[in-house]
Amino acid sequence: MEQDGSTIDDRTATPAGHGGAGLEQAADTARRVAARLGEAIVGRDEVIDLVVIAWLAGGHVLLEDFPGSGKTMLARALGASLDADGSPFSAFRRVQFTPDLLPSDITGVSVFDPEHGRFEFVPGPVFAHVLLADEINRTSPKVQSALLEAMAERQVTVDNVTHPLDPLFLVVATQNPLGLAGTFPLPAPQLDRFLFKIRMEPIAREAELEVVASYRQRLHPGPSTLPRITPGELLAARDAVEREVCFAPELRSCLVDLARATRTDARVAQGLSTRSLVQAVPALQARAMRRGRDFVSTDDLAALAGPLFAHRIVLAPGVADPAPVVADALAGPLEATTRATLHRG
Amino acid sequence: MTAPVPRRQGLPIALVLGAAAGLLFAPAASPTGLAIAIGAALLGGLAGARTARSRARAFVVPAAALLVVLAGALATALLDRLPPGLVPWPLLLARGREALALGAPALAGALLLAHAAARVPAMRVLPLTALVGAAALLLAPHRGGAIHLPYAVSDRAFLTGWHPALVFSALGAIAGVVGSLALYRPGRARRAWLAGLLLLLAAVTLIRFAPGLGLLRLPSEDPLRLAGDPRGERGGGAGGERPQAPRGGQNPLGLTVPGPGHGERPDEMAPFRDDYTSAGAEAPVAVVVLHDDVEPSNGVFYFRQVAFAVHNGRRLVRARDSADAEGAGLDADLFDGFPAPGARDTRALPPGGAFRDPLHATVSLVRDHVLPPVLADGFAIESVPNADPALFRRTYDTRSMVLTAKLPRLLGRTAGDPRWPAAQDAALREAPRDPRYAALAAEIDATLRPEYAGDPWARALAVAVWLEEHTQYSLRSRHAAADDPTGSFLFGDRIGYCVHLAHATAYLLRAMGLPSRVAAGYAYEAADRAGGSALLLRAGDAHAWAELYLDGVGWVPIDSSPPSIDPPLAAPSLDLQRLLGELARPRPGGAGRGTPAPYRLPGRAETLLVLGSALLAWAGVGHAAKLWRRLAPRLARRDRAARLALRAALDRLAETGLVRATGETREAFAARAAAAAPAIEPLTAAHLAARFGGRPAEPRAAAGLARAVAQQRATDAGRGARARVWWGRLDPWRWVRSR
């Protein structure tokens, strides 16, 4: 936890000077969220970083992990880091996806109120800041698409009435990579709705030791002493990132070249969509901000290409792992862009 | 349309096209014309690359190229049709015409190629293809190992004394290096050129030392591929119209010694045989360099190897080979072998000094011979150092008295020599017993005008004329099986070749009572030397002829050439003749005579000098570039300060062996290198901020960071690391690795 997380925070404390105050504020907001998450979960700094980036970029996260790897804690802490007092939305909701789940269990349902003689909308779990959609591949496509539509549109329509969702609405979905029997794997267009798909690796030995040593405290956490953030701060941070982090033309072409490379790869049935590139931009900007920069660099692209793109590629039959495909597609444009920085512009 | 080639690629394309034009026109053009052609190609290349970036329609450039070609052709045609004398400076006119004839196509071609190459990425191969094609065209005659071709290269090699094989090997090495460079990816061009330079140096060094190490065999046998058909026989020589099937004479290694046409032994020379063909007649057997300008009286240089004087019942043979005649004096003027190296073999001076001129010649044998061909009438031969052991079997000097008197002056002499012993005189006049010879001789005598009756020379000419009028020449004869092949020829179908004719002449002369013999060797038409001093003797020049002895004149050839029904042998190639003559010519200065050192190989000192200066240049250029890259940040403008500072810092880190891995981002490398030089991290950040964030760095601060990196790196490293740093500093081209 120390090495990576602390370097991030150290740098965040001294953001790139030149970026305006908005960016400094944004960095501070992100740092506070990350601190609260780091308090709750040990040894998951990379995941925390990605989740924070996703939140800043307004995207959703799909975690591919094994049971008991701390994802509930993560989502709960994420919700708890938001000062949602006075907000119509609850901070954190969790839905365990099962085969018999119905769309209305997600979106909410209109119930007849005999007192007023009319139907009243009872909001479902999507009306929250943070929604943990556990084992999303265990439910029917009907329910999946109800959730995914809510994720994409940030609104829910029940009985011809449209209910807007929280602008900060973040879905942390999980799926178990093993035990696929009786599951409904998400098709590629649906996976495209997730900004990141994060494969959670087992945590380091020291971190695991620490988890075991302090499990009791974590089971019943007292109220954190770390400061929370307000929805307004998060929205302002998003705005600052979008406006103030520079995304150079070289990197734009690097990104496009990466996508084009995936489309010509023999191992790929369907390469990256243009939409995925558009979605990648705020994520790259958010990571640059988290690293204390006011410009996107090749480093951001190298770090985020896997989580951003691996799940959006439809592989040709017989090819199992998209990671090397993305890495190969990125290698050429990335190296060319990196080298070009030493040449005359 | 795809993205056009960036501006900087125009020059390389133009350079390649200029080189191609140079190679293409080098053999044909004068230096001025060549310069103009190269200049035009450069211009066309630059213009072509430039127009590719313009928005001109696709047909404009090809149309312009066509226009240039047409204009050039039109102007050339106009110049050709100018009335002579209209322009007072003919040289200028010729130069102008050449400039137009070469410049216009070069300009148009380069324009078109460069335009296509710069406009369409797939066409970028065109200029290189043009270069390779031009080089291939230039060197095409060299195929098959013909080292004397193309002359543009070999002449220069001969003039400078370099062995052509070395020159062509070096050309091959250059072609190999350039070809492999062309296959490199554009991104790696800098390293590729460096590697190519080193490879070239290594190749040239290797070629220089290869002969000494036995890696490159300088051709020692038949490098000119002069032998023609490898199945053909070696040898030639008298009666060398050669048999089709080799019969002995060739050892299993194919190295040999006289072929059957020549006879394995001297006594088998010039045999009667029915199975001669003219195959391989073009193959050179010897090169003769004349040191005196002498024109033989009947227009033929006779190189005598052997003479047959004794009649053995079937034909004439050498006196020493005949059973009964003691050879006294009959073979006295002949050379029965080569003198030992450095030795001299002399014979009595031939008589008839008033009719003859001395001729000094140097003969270099391309083929082994048992008996030396000596220009008639030779009185001395001397072995001299082989003019070129790679080409020739041996070299010897001959001194001869060549018959040069006008032929009518020979009238009125008596035949034979009164001083001859009776046996010798009798042997030379002994005719076959067949009465038909005497009858024919009398018939021929009857054709003489009365004033010439009884004159030996006139009678001999009459015999020759009669044979020319009444026989036909052909290698395909049918007389070998007869008891008397000459009789079978003369009184049969009268179709035969030189051996038949020579014997017929000799027999008829003897039937007239005139002393005569048959000589064998080579006959060379004096006209074929075309004013040069080199004679190329070929297998087809092998000949046998009759000789008549006139008192006070010596042996006079009586040679008749009846109409041939065989295809004639073409005159020798003048180029080859001249070239071989140059090779066979003894080198001036005397030193070359003692030691056979035919070609110059660079000396050790020379080689070391070249290699050393190349190495120095290599290191100097590298260090200069390194120094420039190091100093550049201090002089840089604000907008490039960070980039140049980072480049300098990366160079310094590369010296310690720290190089960014492919695929590693700048930040990742900076984090890795920060252990050695912490300043690299802020410098990288400043550079990236300038590049991606559009926020130029403060030049002084950036240069300071670069200096800090230089000071920080590897200060606390161990001995091994320090040694590596020193080596990295010495390495002039280490900076190529920083990226």
Coordinates of C-alpha atoms in Angstrom, one line a residue, chain A residues 139-256:
Chain A
T139 CA -29.0 -13.0 -13.8
S140 CA -31.0 -13.1 -17.0
P141 CA -30.2 -10.8 -19.9
K142 CA -33.4 -9.0 -19.3
V143 CA -32.2 -7.7 -15.9
Q144 CA -28.7 -7.1 -17.1
S145 CA -30.0 -4.9 -19.9
A146 CA -32.2 -3.0 -17.4
L147 CA -29.2 -2.2 -15.3
L148 CA -27.0 -1.4 -18.3
E149 CA -29.6 0.9 -19.7
A150 CA -29.7 2.7 -16.4
M151 CA -25.9 2.9 -16.5
A152 CA -25.7 4.3 -19.9
E153 CA -28.7 6.7 -19.8
R154 CA -28.4 7.7 -16.2
Q155 CA -32.1 7.6 -16.0
V156 CA -34.9 5.0 -15.4
T157 CA -38.2 5.0 -17.1
V158 CA -41.0 3.2 -15.3
D159 CA -44.6 3.4 -16.4
N160 CA -43.7 6.1 -18.9
V161 CA -42.3 8.3 -16.2
T162 CA -38.6 9.1 -16.5
H163 CA -36.7 9.3 -13.2
P164 CA -33.2 10.7 -13.5
L165 CA -30.4 9.0 -11.6
D166 CA -27.7 10.5 -9.5
P167 CA -25.1 12.2 -11.8
L168 CA -22.5 10.6 -9.7
F169 CA -24.1 7.2 -10.1
L170 CA -21.3 4.6 -10.2
V171 CA -21.9 0.9 -10.7
V172 CA -19.3 -1.5 -9.4
A173 CA -20.2 -4.8 -10.9
T174 CA -18.5 -8.1 -10.2
Q175 CA -18.3 -11.3 -11.9
N176 CA -16.6 -14.6 -11.1
P177 CA -14.3 -15.7 -13.8
L178 CA -14.8 -19.4 -12.8
G179 CA -17.9 -21.4 -12.4
L180 CA -19.6 -20.2 -15.5
A181 CA -22.3 -22.9 -15.4
G182 CA -25.7 -21.4 -15.3
T183 CA -24.5 -17.9 -16.1
F184 CA -25.4 -15.4 -18.7
P185 CA -22.1 -13.9 -19.9
L186 CA -22.3 -10.3 -20.8
P187 CA -22.1 -9.8 -24.6
A188 CA -19.6 -7.4 -25.9
P189 CA -21.9 -4.4 -26.5
Q190 CA -22.9 -4.6 -22.9
L191 CA -19.4 -4.9 -21.7
D192 CA -18.7 -1.8 -23.7
R193 CA -20.8 0.1 -21.1
F194 CA -18.1 -0.5 -18.5
L195 CA -15.3 2.0 -18.5
F196 CA -12.9 -0.5 -16.8
K197 CA -12.9 -4.2 -16.4
I198 CA -10.4 -4.9 -13.6
R199 CA -9.0 -8.2 -12.9
M200 CA -8.1 -8.4 -9.3
E201 CA -5.0 -10.3 -8.5
P202 CA -4.4 -11.8 -5.1
I203 CA -2.9 -9.1 -2.8
A204 CA 0.6 -9.1 -1.5
R205 CA 1.6 -11.3 1.4
E206 CA 2.3 -8.4 3.8
A207 CA -1.0 -6.9 2.9
E208 CA -2.8 -10.2 3.5
L209 CA -1.1 -10.5 6.8
E210 CA -2.3 -7.1 7.8
V211 CA -5.9 -8.0 6.7
V212 CA -5.9 -11.1 8.9
A213 CA -4.4 -9.1 11.8
S214 CA -7.0 -6.3 11.7
Y215 CA -10.0 -8.2 10.5
R216 CA -12.1 -7.4 13.6
Q217 CA -11.8 -3.7 13.3
R218 CA -12.7 -3.9 9.7
L219 CA -15.7 -6.1 10.4
H220 CA -17.2 -3.4 12.6
P221 CA -15.6 -0.2 11.4
G222 CA -16.2 2.9 13.5
P223 CA -16.9 6.1 11.7
S224 CA -13.9 7.1 9.7
T225 CA -12.0 10.2 10.8
L226 CA -11.0 11.0 7.3
P227 CA -12.9 13.8 5.6
R228 CA -15.6 13.0 3.2
I229 CA -16.3 14.7 -0.1
T230 CA -19.5 16.3 -1.3
P231 CA -21.2 15.5 -4.6
G232 CA -20.5 19.1 -5.6
E233 CA -16.8 18.6 -5.1
L234 CA -16.8 15.5 -7.2
L235 CA -18.8 17.2 -10.0
A236 CA -16.4 20.1 -9.9
A237 CA -13.5 17.7 -10.0
R238 CA -14.9 16.1 -13.1
D239 CA -15.4 19.4 -14.7
A240 CA -11.8 20.5 -13.9
V241 CA -10.3 17.3 -15.2
E242 CA -12.2 17.6 -18.4
R243 CA -11.3 21.2 -19.0
E244 CA -7.9 21.6 -17.6
V245 CA -6.0 18.4 -18.4
C246 CA -4.4 18.7 -21.8
F247 CA -4.7 15.8 -24.3
A248 CA -2.0 16.3 -26.9
P249 CA -2.6 15.6 -30.6
E250 CA 0.2 13.0 -30.6
L251 CA -1.6 11.0 -27.9
R252 CA -4.8 11.4 -29.8
S253 CA -3.3 9.8 -32.8
C254 CA -1.6 7.2 -30.6
L255 CA -5.0 6.3 -29.3
V256 CA -6.5 6.1 -32.7

